[in-house]
Every structure is written in C-alpha cells, then in structure tokens.
Backbone as CSV, one residue per row, in Angstrom:
resi,resn,N_x,N_y,N_z,CA_x,CA_y,CA_z,C_x,C_y,C_z
1,UNK,102.286,95.075,125.835,101.992,94.209,125.163,102.601,94.130,123.612
2,UNK,104.061,94.122,123.644,104.485,94.502,122.230,104.187,93.199,121.099
3,UNK,103.929,92.080,121.738,103.570,91.057,120.879,102.097,90.727,120.413
4,UNK,101.604,91.583,120.992,99.874,91.324,120.661,99.500,91.919,119.387
5,UNK,98.885,91.516,118.636,98.403,91.815,117.276,97.214,92.780,117.568
6,UNK,97.560,94.091,116.787,96.416,95.072,116.805,95.642,95.204,115.681
7,UNK,94.339,95.779,116.046,93.614,95.837,114.817,93.779,97.341,114.302
8,UNK,94.340,97.257,112.833,94.850,98.410,112.271,93.832,99.165,111.799
9,UNK,92.588,98.674,111.635,91.419,99.486,110.691,91.838,99.816,109.922
10,UNK,91.707,101.228,109.150,92.074,101.491,107.641,93.662,101.769,107.323
11,UNK,94.291,101.443,108.253,95.853,101.196,107.825,96.053,99.945,107.435
12,UNK,94.984,98.981,107.154,95.119,97.913,106.476,95.383,98.381,105.106
13,UNK,94.802,99.406,104.688,94.727,99.963,102.995,96.261,100.066,102.656
14,UNK,96.977,100.465,103.520,98.281,100.866,102.874,98.965,99.462,102.844
15,UNK,98.732,98.613,103.852,99.574,97.284,103.493,98.962,96.253,102.269
16,UNK,97.403,96.801,101.938,97.081,96.285,100.776,97.854,96.741,99.341
17,UNK,98.123,98.199,99.629,98.517,98.815,98.525,100.197,98.346,98.160
18,UNK,100.873,98.069,99.170,102.438,97.326,99.002,102.016,95.808,98.450
19,UNK,101.087,95.206,98.839,100.786,93.955,98.200,100.300,94.103,96.713
20,UNK,99.834,94.976,96.330,99.391,95.221,94.935,100.509,95.745,93.983
21,UNK,101.569,96.398,94.760,102.883,97.089,94.216,103.545,95.706,93.775
22,UNK,103.447,94.716,94.813,104.520,93.605,94.561,103.648,92.660,93.378
23,UNK,102.438,92.607,93.261,101.690,92.019,92.039,102.184,92.690,90.728
24,UNK,102.189,94.115,90.765,102.692,94.791,89.480,104.027,94.559,89.176
25,UNK,105.101,94.165,90.344,106.312,94.053,90.019,106.510,92.637,89.323
26,UNK,105.577,91.834,89.798,105.767,90.240,89.059,104.905,90.117,87.761
27,UNK,104.372,91.250,87.394,103.805,91.201,86.100,102.425,90.488,86.243
28,UNK,102.075,90.241,87.334,100.670,89.507,87.506,99.563,90.381,87.276
29,UNK,100.030,91.753,87.423,98.935,92.827,86.953,99.780,93.715,86.091
30,UNK,99.047,94.220,84.702,99.738,94.972,83.835,100.243,96.133,84.172
31,UNK,99.617,97.043,84.843,99.483,98.299,85.239,98.666,99.084,86.119
32,UNK,99.011,100.279,86.875,97.836,100.596,87.547,96.669,101.173,86.665
33,UNK,96.883,101.445,85.329,96.023,101.973,84.406,95.396,100.937,83.669
34,UNK,95.303,99.641,84.170,94.629,98.237,83.534,93.237,98.711,83.854
35,UNK,92.242,98.109,83.159,90.674,98.523,83.393,90.596,97.472,84.393
36,UNK,89.616,97.566,85.397,89.534,96.474,86.390,88.611,95.446,85.573
37,UNK,87.525,95.729,84.711,86.861,94.936,84.003,87.875,93.899,83.388
38,UNK,89.142,94.251,82.777,89.914,93.378,81.952,90.424,92.330,83.057
39,UNK,90.544,92.607,84.383,91.155,91.962,85.594,89.909,90.839,85.874
40,UNK,88.904,91.577,86.264,87.647,90.865,86.596,86.435,91.048,85.601
41,UNK,86.537,90.177,84.525,85.487,90.289,83.501,84.074,90.072,84.078
42,UNK,84.219,89.130,84.946,82.840,88.714,85.589,81.804,90.130,86.242
43,UNK,82.792,90.860,86.513,81.923,92.154,86.986,81.232,92.999,86.187
44,UNK,81.626,92.985,84.861,81.582,94.028,83.593,79.755,93.854,83.780
45,UNK,78.885,92.799,83.747,77.606,92.748,83.659,76.746,93.399,84.776
46,UNK,77.526,93.598,86.096,76.898,94.047,87.361,76.476,95.560,87.152
47,UNK,77.285,96.251,86.214,77.086,97.850,86.255,76.692,98.037,85.268
48,UNK,75.751,98.618,84.834,75.129,99.138,83.504,75.729,100.522,83.207
49,UNK,76.218,101.380,84.229,77.061,102.446,83.623,78.151,102.564,82.902
50,UNK,78.238,103.216,81.900,79.250,102.659,80.968,80.539,103.281,81.365
51,UNK,80.443,104.262,82.354,81.752,104.606,83.155,82.483,103.400,84.018
52,UNK,81.637,102.796,84.439,82.113,101.751,85.339,83.225,100.796,84.316
53,UNK,83.066,100.331,83.126,83.849,100.019,82.268,85.061,100.419,82.239
54,UNK,85.217,101.906,82.390,86.447,102.487,82.056,87.183,102.617,83.335
55,UNK,86.698,102.037,84.504,87.526,102.401,85.784,88.653,101.539,85.830
56,UNK,89.804,102.189,86.546,91.223,101.326,86.070,91.364,101.140,87.715
57,UNK,92.556,100.411,87.991,93.215,100.005,89.325,93.483,101.387,89.961
58,UNK,94.105,102.198,89.156,94.719,103.718,89.581,93.404,104.271,90.421
59,UNK,92.121,104.536,89.580,91.007,104.863,90.298,90.645,104.377,91.752
60,UNK,90.651,102.971,91.711,90.527,102.349,92.976,91.543,102.815,94.005
61,UNK,93.049,102.479,93.812,94.089,103.033,94.745,94.116,104.132,95.254
62,UNK,93.493,105.340,94.433,93.419,106.677,94.812,91.982,107.107,95.398
63,UNK,91.116,106.164,95.610,89.682,106.324,96.047,89.078,107.658,94.962
64,UNK,89.239,107.275,93.977,88.616,108.416,92.881,87.575,107.617,91.933
65,UNK,87.074,106.414,92.086,86.275,105.559,91.524,84.940,106.633,91.123
66,UNK,84.475,107.247,92.070,83.286,108.039,91.684,82.026,107.169,92.114
67,UNK,81.907,106.106,92.981,80.691,105.373,93.103,79.967,106.391,94.377
68,UNK,78.807,106.149,94.008,77.902,107.161,94.960,77.922,106.558,96.347
69,UNK,78.143,107.228,97.297,77.854,107.002,98.815,76.725,107.322,99.469
70,UNK,76.581,106.839,100.591,75.626,107.410,101.299,75.461,108.865,101.954
71,UNK,77.030,109.176,102.362,76.803,110.491,102.788,76.740,110.612,104.427
72,UNK,76.394,109.362,104.923,76.271,109.487,106.463,77.376,109.701,107.334
73,UNK,77.001,109.834,108.704,78.212,109.871,109.740,79.439,108.908,109.598
74,UNK,78.979,107.475,109.387,79.825,106.690,109.351,80.642,106.719,107.899
75,UNK,80.269,107.297,106.847,80.610,107.431,105.682,81.916,108.494,106.041
76,UNK,81.528,109.562,106.434,82.386,110.697,106.691,83.480,110.575,107.643
77,UNK,83.027,109.665,108.764,84.259,109.223,109.480,85.058,108.314,109.215
78,UNK,84.608,107.583,108.263,85.722,106.505,107.545,85.529,105.229,108.238
79,UNK,84.281,105.123,108.870,83.988,103.825,109.734,82.800,103.068,109.070
80,UNK,82.510,103.345,108.032,81.344,102.716,107.249,81.766,101.268,106.703
81,UNK,80.956,100.136,106.935,81.465,98.909,106.880,81.287,98.497,105.298
82,UNK,82.229,97.770,104.777,82.403,97.581,103.654,81.241,96.890,102.986
83,UNK,80.771,97.047,101.502,79.669,96.133,101.337,80.201,94.978,100.579
84,UNK,79.690,93.795,100.473,80.045,92.565,99.626,80.556,93.056,98.106
85,UNK,81.208,92.159,97.488,81.966,92.553,96.654,81.149,93.017,95.281
86,UNK,80.169,92.178,94.744,79.432,92.307,94.094,78.555,93.659,94.053
87,UNK,78.055,93.831,95.350,77.269,94.951,95.494,77.820,96.162,95.177
88,UNK,79.165,96.166,95.678,80.100,97.603,95.644,80.348,97.656,94.364
89,UNK,80.539,96.948,93.537,80.863,97.181,91.891,79.651,97.720,91.441
90,UNK,78.644,97.080,91.791,77.130,97.356,91.173,76.725,98.925,91.531
91,UNK,76.989,99.496,92.433,76.621,100.611,92.933,76.805,101.882,91.604
92,UNK,75.873,102.602,91.595,75.786,103.793,90.525,76.843,104.653,91.114
93,UNK,77.528,105.402,89.891,78.390,106.506,89.959,78.140,107.632,89.964
94,UNK,78.445,108.549,90.940,77.919,109.747,91.383,78.809,110.825,90.516
95,UNK,80.260,110.243,90.015,81.012,111.382,89.243,81.866,110.483,88.295
96,UNK,82.374,111.310,87.310,83.374,110.233,86.527,84.491,109.845,87.410
97,UNK,84.995,109.023,86.897,86.198,108.353,87.529,87.418,109.163,87.407
98,UNK,88.287,109.358,88.469,89.355,110.289,88.453,88.938,111.688,88.956
99,UNK,87.861,112.054,89.082,87.614,113.330,89.359,87.218,113.639,90.393
100,UNK,86.812,112.980,91.607,86.323,113.388,93.015,86.883,112.177,93.944
101,UNK,87.567,112.539,94.769,88.174,111.812,96.091,87.002,111.576,97.085
102,UNK,86.600,110.349,97.469,85.811,110.189,98.689,86.260,108.451,99.183
103,UNK,86.141,108.731,100.480,86.714,107.724,101.134,85.838,106.758,101.469
104,UNK,86.013,105.578,100.630,84.549,104.776,100.246,85.538,103.292,100.874
105,UNK,85.123,102.750,101.868,85.716,101.498,102.482,85.149,100.353,101.397
106,UNK,84.434,100.326,100.658,84.001,99.472,99.763,84.792,98.934,98.772
107,UNK,85.721,100.112,98.520,86.823,99.795,97.685,87.864,98.717,97.951
108,UNK,88.193,98.414,99.103,89.071,97.667,99.690,88.585,95.898,99.585
109,UNK,87.654,95.806,99.479,87.262,94.441,98.993,87.359,94.286,97.506
110,UNK,87.009,95.080,96.950,87.246,95.023,95.374,88.536,94.764,95.099
111,UNK,89.482,95.386,95.757,90.998,95.591,95.456,91.634,94.210,96.208
112,UNK,90.980,93.636,96.966,91.465,92.085,97.360,90.954,91.348,96.448
113,UNK,89.913,91.507,95.985,89.302,90.373,95.021,90.140,90.527,93.909
114,UNK,90.516,91.596,93.287,91.726,92.012,92.149,92.937,91.113,92.416
115,UNK,93.313,91.265,93.607,94.663,90.809,94.024,94.800,89.231,94.056
116,UNK,93.632,88.816,94.683,93.635,87.199,94.724,93.236,86.651,93.095
117,UNK,92.353,87.203,92.298,92.196,86.847,90.832,93.515,86.725,90.382
118,UNK,94.519,87.961,90.384,95.641,88.017,89.772,96.792,87.330,90.216
119,UNK,96.735,86.846,91.437,97.780,86.120,92.061,97.672,84.735,92.011
120,UNK,96.024,84.337,92.006,95.877,82.794,91.935,95.718,82.116,93.449
121,UNK,95.794,83.195,94.502,95.878,82.551,95.994,95.290,83.525,96.912
122,UNK,94.730,82.980,98.064,94.115,84.165,98.964,94.961,85.070,99.478
123,UNK,94.526,86.240,99.793,95.161,87.382,100.407,96.237,86.959,101.259
124,UNK,95.916,86.053,102.392,96.750,85.827,103.565,98.014,85.140,102.783
125,UNK,97.786,84.261,101.803,98.737,83.223,101.415,99.727,84.072,100.722
126,UNK,99.202,84.980,99.598,100.129,85.638,99.015,101.034,86.784,99.989
127,UNK,100.425,87.440,101.168,100.931,88.180,102.241,101.977,87.708,102.700
128,UNK,101.990,86.262,103.047,102.737,85.711,103.504,103.935,85.625,102.903
129,UNK,103.953,85.330,101.454,104.827,85.042,100.498,105.910,86.450,100.490
130,UNK,105.098,87.446,100.403,105.550,88.827,99.651,106.361,89.800,100.740
131,UNK,105.397,89.923,101.996,105.702,90.475,102.757,106.044,89.896,104.297
132,UNK,105.138,88.937,104.761,105.340,88.862,106.222,106.468,87.932,106.450
133,UNK,107.114,87.018,105.635,108.256,86.327,105.502,109.357,87.186,105.447
134,UNK,109.444,88.211,104.389,110.709,88.870,103.927,110.922,89.838,104.888
135,UNK,109.750,90.394,105.746,110.070,91.520,106.528,110.008,91.011,108.183
136,UNK,109.968,89.722,108.060,109.856,88.936,109.463,108.963,89.306,110.509
137,UNK,107.730,89.580,109.747,106.670,89.817,110.664,105.997,89.102,111.420
138,UNK,105.363,89.111,112.675,104.632,88.202,113.256,103.416,87.395,112.393
139,UNK,102.776,86.481,112.514,101.671,85.963,111.612,100.482,86.908,112.051
140,UNK,100.243,87.609,110.934,98.787,88.391,111.261,97.502,87.599,111.013
141,UNK,96.662,88.489,111.781,95.394,87.794,111.829,94.371,88.913,110.842
142,UNK,93.366,88.106,110.242,92.538,88.742,109.281,91.144,88.666,109.742
143,UNK,90.738,89.767,109.402,89.221,89.894,109.841,88.554,90.723,108.510
144,UNK,87.977,90.037,107.631,87.540,90.673,106.512,88.820,91.415,105.569
145,UNK,88.660,92.604,105.187,89.753,93.332,104.609,90.816,93.890,105.541
146,UNK,90.681,93.646,106.919,91.558,94.332,107.947,92.275,93.390,108.720
147,UNK,93.452,93.693,108.782,94.739,92.716,109.103,95.067,93.287,110.677
148,UNK,95.550,92.499,111.408,95.734,92.744,112.797,97.246,92.346,112.835
149,UNK,97.966,93.364,113.411,99.625,93.404,113.071,100.051,93.862,114.402
150,UNK,101.225,93.178,114.861,101.942,94.174,115.963,102.363,95.430,115.537
151,UNK,102.407,96.538,116.630,102.835,97.821,116.292,104.247,97.907,115.617
152,UNK,104.956,97.214,116.185,106.248,97.027,115.501,106.447,96.652,113.866
153,UNK,105.226,95.830,113.571,105.310,95.226,112.264,104.821,96.150,111.443
154,UNK,103.702,97.282,111.780,103.312,98.415,111.244,104.513,99.430,111.228
155,UNK,105.442,99.523,111.856,106.517,100.257,111.818,107.546,99.841,110.618
156,UNK,107.640,98.574,110.541,108.320,97.846,109.249,107.728,98.307,108.039
157,UNK,106.293,98.407,108.091,105.726,98.805,106.870,106.173,100.031,106.286
158,UNK,106.130,100.926,107.319,106.616,102.271,107.275,108.362,102.451,106.680
159,UNK,109.170,101.726,107.439,110.306,101.720,106.980,110.712,101.004,105.437
160,UNK,109.823,100.028,105.150,110.063,100.035,103.709,109.757,100.437,102.895
161,UNK,108.464,101.665,103.218,108.357,102.566,102.169,109.227,103.953,102.260
162,UNK,109.963,103.948,103.405,110.855,104.996,103.583,112.166,104.630,102.824
163,UNK,112.319,103.146,102.637,113.303,103.078,101.594,112.972,102.964,100.448
164,UNK,111.770,103.073,100.315,111.402,102.953,98.791,111.413,101.743,98.289
165,UNK,111.064,100.670,99.162,110.646,99.348,98.460,111.628,98.376,98.463
166,UNK,112.930,98.428,98.614,113.637,97.331,99.200,113.720,96.754,100.674
167,UNK,114.285,95.623,101.012,114.374,95.173,102.570,115.334,94.073,102.288
168,UNK,116.560,94.202,103.207,117.759,93.435,103.259,118.322,93.084,101.939
169,UNK,118.359,94.452,101.071,118.956,94.422,99.945,117.964,93.646,98.539
170,UNK,116.892,93.091,98.979,116.104,92.548,97.903,114.988,93.457,97.752
171,UNK,114.740,93.568,96.327,113.524,94.619,95.950,112.012,93.855,96.250
172,UNK,111.149,94.527,97.315,109.946,93.795,97.663,108.688,94.568,96.499
173,UNK,108.953,96.174,96.827,107.762,96.908,96.355,108.550,97.761,95.069
174,UNK,108.123,97.973,94.140,108.945,98.976,92.943,109.016,100.168,93.180
175,UNK,110.282,100.876,93.392,110.503,102.082,93.997,109.407,103.238,93.332
176,UNK,109.150,102.925,92.051,108.346,104.131,91.197,106.868,104.076,91.838
177,UNK,106.783,102.697,92.172,105.083,102.521,92.607,105.329,102.927,94.011
178,UNK,106.214,102.973,94.841,106.264,103.642,96.197,106.072,105.044,96.175
179,UNK,107.093,105.548,95.114,106.938,107.102,95.062,105.744,107.723,94.913
180,UNK,104.740,106.711,93.752,103.713,107.413,93.325,102.511,107.062,94.434
181,UNK,102.785,106.101,95.329,101.832,105.834,96.310,101.917,106.940,97.639
182,UNK,103.013,107.477,97.801,103.137,108.565,98.751,103.416,109.998,98.192
183,UNK,102.873,110.190,96.943,102.845,111.438,96.367,101.286,111.749,96.295
184,UNK,100.770,112.986,96.307,99.192,113.562,96.345,99.233,113.167,94.966
185,UNK,97.956,112.261,94.636,97.244,112.046,93.371,95.928,112.855,93.432
186,UNK,95.560,113.386,94.659,94.381,114.078,94.557,94.361,115.171,95.931
187,UNK,93.510,116.068,95.863,93.320,116.817,97.305,92.950,116.293,98.290
188,UNK,92.532,114.747,98.254,92.063,113.995,99.398,90.607,114.798,100.067
189,UNK,90.661,114.503,101.194,89.547,115.118,102.205,89.406,114.373,103.496
190,UNK,87.955,114.278,103.678,87.903,113.626,105.138,88.016,112.216,104.830
191,UNK,88.294,111.287,105.937,88.106,111.825,107.145,89.660,112.609,107.800
192,UNK,90.733,112.272,107.180,92.104,112.942,107.663,92.306,114.101,107.231
193,UNK,91.437,114.384,106.289,91.638,116.193,105.593,93.210,116.289,105.235
194,UNK,93.838,115.327,104.586,95.054,115.558,103.709,94.736,115.059,102.214
195,UNK,95.694,115.573,101.966,95.928,114.755,100.298,95.808,113.190,100.351
196,UNK,95.719,112.953,99.214,95.849,111.083,99.122,96.358,110.642,97.809
197,UNK,97.419,109.847,98.174,98.194,108.940,97.369,97.377,107.595,96.984
198,UNK,98.187,106.600,96.894,97.599,105.432,96.640,97.473,104.782,97.730
199,UNK,96.428,104.968,98.535,96.102,104.370,99.589,96.940,104.545,100.931
200,UNK,97.891,105.635,100.692,98.397,106.358,101.869,97.871,107.737,101.781
201,UNK,97.786,108.235,103.118,97.724,110.052,103.174,98.776,110.621,103.013
202,UNK,98.852,111.948,102.425,100.060,112.572,102.171,99.804,113.745,102.866
203,UNK,101.078,114.208,103.571,100.888,115.718,103.889,101.387,116.774,103.193
204,UNK,100.790,117.557,102.831,101.094,118.855,101.747,102.431,119.394,102.246
205,UNK,103.393,119.464,101.412,104.916,120.025,101.692,105.757,120.248,100.502
206,UNK,106.655,121.028,100.570,107.700,121.131,99.586,109.017,120.207,99.619
207,UNK,108.983,119.205,100.355,110.431,118.422,100.570,110.538,117.583,99.371
208,UNK,111.504,117.100,99.301,111.415,116.280,98.100,110.986,115.109,98.350
209,UNK,110.711,114.691,99.322,109.763,113.465,99.814,108.836,113.839,100.813
210,UNK,107.566,114.159,100.378,106.784,114.493,101.529,106.528,113.832,102.773
211,UNK,105.914,113.759,103.862,105.308,113.103,105.092,104.245,112.631,104.565
212,UNK,104.346,111.273,104.660,103.022,110.390,104.479,102.907,109.372,105.690
213,UNK,101.173,108.836,105.621,101.160,108.236,106.708,99.771,107.173,106.296
214,UNK,99.859,106.068,106.738,98.668,104.955,106.882,97.838,105.399,108.093
215,UNK,96.464,105.345,108.045,95.866,105.872,109.334,94.539,104.808,109.242
216,UNK,94.165,104.439,110.735,93.096,103.688,110.823,92.183,104.413,111.904
217,UNK,91.125,104.226,112.004,90.161,104.608,112.829,90.590,104.777,114.610
218,UNK,90.673,105.589,115.208,90.846,105.187,116.524,92.370,105.173,117.079
219,UNK,93.274,105.942,116.018,94.746,105.944,116.486,95.695,104.793,115.992
220,UNK,95.287,104.362,114.824,96.213,103.313,114.479,96.853,104.092,113.218
221,UNK,98.269,104.328,113.376,99.030,105.412,112.568,100.579,104.833,112.010
222,UNK,100.704,104.853,110.951,102.168,104.712,110.523,102.503,105.911,110.075
223,UNK,103.585,106.959,110.610,103.752,108.260,109.980,105.436,108.266,109.747
224,UNK,105.541,108.751,108.671,106.679,108.599,107.925,107.205,110.088,107.660
225,UNK,108.379,110.437,108.241,108.943,111.888,107.932,110.346,111.433,107.321
226,UNK,110.360,111.542,106.042,111.699,111.142,105.162,112.912,112.349,105.634
227,UNK,112.742,113.728,105.990,113.930,114.160,106.204,114.752,113.968,107.263
228,UNK,114.212,112.940,108.297,114.852,112.661,109.390,115.012,111.035,109.518
229,UNK,114.392,110.412,108.239,114.766,109.107,108.364,113.517,108.470,109.478
230,UNK,112.614,109.111,110.009,111.835,108.813,110.953,110.473,108.230,110.758
231,UNK,110.327,107.131,111.485,109.085,106.223,111.229,108.404,106.185,112.583
232,UNK,107.287,106.362,112.921,106.694,106.204,114.355,105.360,105.725,113.636
233,UNK,105.128,104.365,114.582,103.875,103.717,114.638,102.978,103.679,115.810
234,UNK,101.804,103.782,115.819,101.077,104.053,117.154,99.805,103.079,117.002
235,UNK,99.479,102.626,117.927,98.183,101.840,117.929,97.413,102.123,119.302
236,UNK,95.955,101.806,119.228,95.039,102.184,120.299,94.234,101.054,120.366
237,UNK,93.480,101.234,121.666,92.002,100.285,121.704,91.129,100.757,120.691
238,UNK,90.593,100.042,119.782,89.570,100.740,119.035,88.234,100.767,119.610
239,UNK,87.560,101.879,119.629,86.358,102.438,120.632,86.051,103.746,120.317
240,UNK,84.801,104.181,120.663,84.329,105.460,120.265,85.218,106.448,120.839
241,UNK,85.804,106.219,122.275,86.456,107.086,122.961,87.961,107.459,122.231
242,UNK,88.420,106.503,121.696,89.897,106.551,120.957,89.436,106.827,119.511
243,UNK,88.404,107.399,119.200,87.739,107.238,117.898,88.622,108.786,117.005
244,UNK,88.842,109.603,117.911,89.735,111.029,117.217,91.389,110.660,117.209
245,UNK,91.697,110.821,115.654,92.934,110.598,115.170,93.885,111.523,116.023
246,UNK,93.286,112.764,116.478,94.159,113.863,116.828,94.964,113.539,118.214
247,UNK,94.408,112.641,118.797,95.351,112.100,119.912,96.933,111.702,119.581
248,UNK,96.650,110.317,118.840,97.851,110.014,118.349,98.869,110.996,117.311
249,UNK,98.026,111.932,116.533,98.895,112.496,115.611,99.404,113.756,116.603
250,UNK,98.579,114.302,117.265,99.402,115.343,118.523,100.474,114.897,119.239
251,UNK,100.332,113.521,119.715,101.836,112.991,120.283,102.989,112.864,119.192
252,UNK,102.603,112.337,118.031,103.590,112.116,116.962,104.232,113.285,116.711
253,UNK,103.488,114.359,116.575,104.147,115.538,115.860,104.783,116.525,116.827
254,UNK,104.568,116.385,118.229,105.000,116.994,119.279,106.182,116.488,119.795
255,UNK,105.711,115.440,120.885,106.570,114.634,121.604,107.551,113.607,121.051
256,UNK,107.047,112.901,119.794,107.952,112.126,119.095,108.941,112.654,118.201
257,UNK,108.339,113.635,117.581,109.058,114.586,116.602,109.976,115.183,117.105
258,UNK,109.680,115.906,118.101,110.726,116.557,119.034,112.098,115.739,119.522
259,UNK,111.851,114.528,119.741,112.713,113.761,120.686,113.637,113.312,119.678
260,UNK,112.893,113.138,118.225,113.741,112.607,117.116,114.696,113.927,116.845
261,UNK,114.324,114.977,116.483,114.865,116.214,116.170,116.173,116.393,117.233
262,UNK,115.903,116.188,118.492,116.996,116.253,119.606,118.044,115.377,119.339
263,UNK,117.885,114.354,119.223,118.541,113.089,118.928,119.673,113.223,118.031
264,UNK,119.043,113.662,116.720,119.700,114.124,115.447,120.776,115.365,115.647
265,UNK,120.249,116.304,116.252,120.993,117.345,116.946,122.145,116.882,117.753
266,UNK,122.266,115.835,118.298,123.197,115.588,119.481,124.204,114.525,118.688
267,UNK,124.174,114.171,117.640,124.831,112.909,116.873,126.107,113.882,116.321
268,UNK,127.228,113.209,116.682,128.410,113.712,116.041,128.166,113.948,114.479
269,UNK,128.980,115.284,114.330,128.874,115.597,112.786,130.049,115.063,112.022
C-alpha cells in the first residue's frame, strides 16, 4: 500500500526540525541561540526557575533543555505522551540547560508552538508551503505533533538532508543548519542509544558526514548513509509487537546496505 499515510511516531521530530530550519532561513526566527522566552514571552511567568529564562531554541532542538522527567518505562522507551504546552514549560528543571540529554516528547509541542508563533500560521499550513508542495509530498495527516506520511515521502525528507537542503535547485533548508542537525550535539542516549543532533539521531563515525537517522517507535525510520548517497525509509504497524527498533535497523544495516554496496560495485567505473 505505497499510497497509505503511515504513523511516523517520533520520526516526526526530524520533519519538524526541517521546518524550523526554513523559518530560520526566512528570518522568522533569529537564530538557534535565541532565548525561547523572547519568542514566547507569555511563557515567562509559567516557570519560576531562573534557568528557564535562559533556555534557547538550541536546547529544545538537541533535547538538552533539562526539564525533569518521570523516568518511567514510557519515558525510557520514548513513548511517553507529550504534556500540554503550558504544563510542559512549567516543569521544574532537573539539570542546567545544555548539560544533559533526555528524550523528552513534551519538547515537540513546545517547538510547534514556537514555529506557529514565529510564522503566524498553523503548522499544517506552513508545512504545506515549505515542504509538502516543494517536495511533492502527498497531503499529510496530523495527529497532535505527529505527522502521518507515505514511506516514500519519509525517504524524500532523508534525500533533502542528504543533499544538504536544496530541492530541484531551490534552497529549502540552510546547508549550515542541516549540517549542524546531523552532527552530534550531545552523546545522546536512550531510546536509540546513539548520539543526537538537532532532532536527528547520529551514528558515531569518522566519515566526513556521519550516518544519521530519524527514528520513531515501532520501526519508523529514515536512515541516511552519505558515503553511498543512500537513503532508506521503513514503516511498520505501530504496536507493542513492532516496538523494537532493532527489526528495521537490522534489515537496513544488513540486507538493504549490502544490496546498495553490490549495486555500486557493479556500476561502470
């Protein structure tokens, strides 16, 4: 069912990262180092911790904001439901901003609110202008901060980042922002156990451009391997049975990767 819209789960974070990059390119947001309360002054009274006033967009993008999490199994697995925006911002801070990575799903609605305030339009409308139409994606479906996409359209997002931001010769996401997003900004950690960039997971390595991926619970993946110009997207029914990322990653790293290597080796020199 190639035309079916798939529940991308947390792979949606990487699509959101791209939209924030377009907003930066258009000057709707000053920089990733802009303080969040400058963009959302109505949040300032919600959190009395003075460290909250120092939080920047970069801290949210890299999941190093420092908000306290409950530490339960759903948090550790990356499946905890996001809190409403005002509650998410009002949480106590358990660490200084920028010091500790924590997979915090409540950061996503915070970023959506920042984007909508900066652009003056709903997420779906801005996405239609900046990514859906230029990339030729099928009309997505939105469920809160999760986007439903065709598997092919997930691959297009990976291709956009492989190409460092342009599409059909037109710049969509700034190259410098793409590069920062897929370089390790922290050591990362659970649930994927990899380094983390700006809403993208990064595989440690010494190549000029590392392998990077978007990852959602249950096998929703965009896996990008720059040395072979390789992009692989996978989707799976979201269920407890498919909740192990290892199934899709094992297929990507073994069968798909080996097939790509054979194809490259067979090409005329």
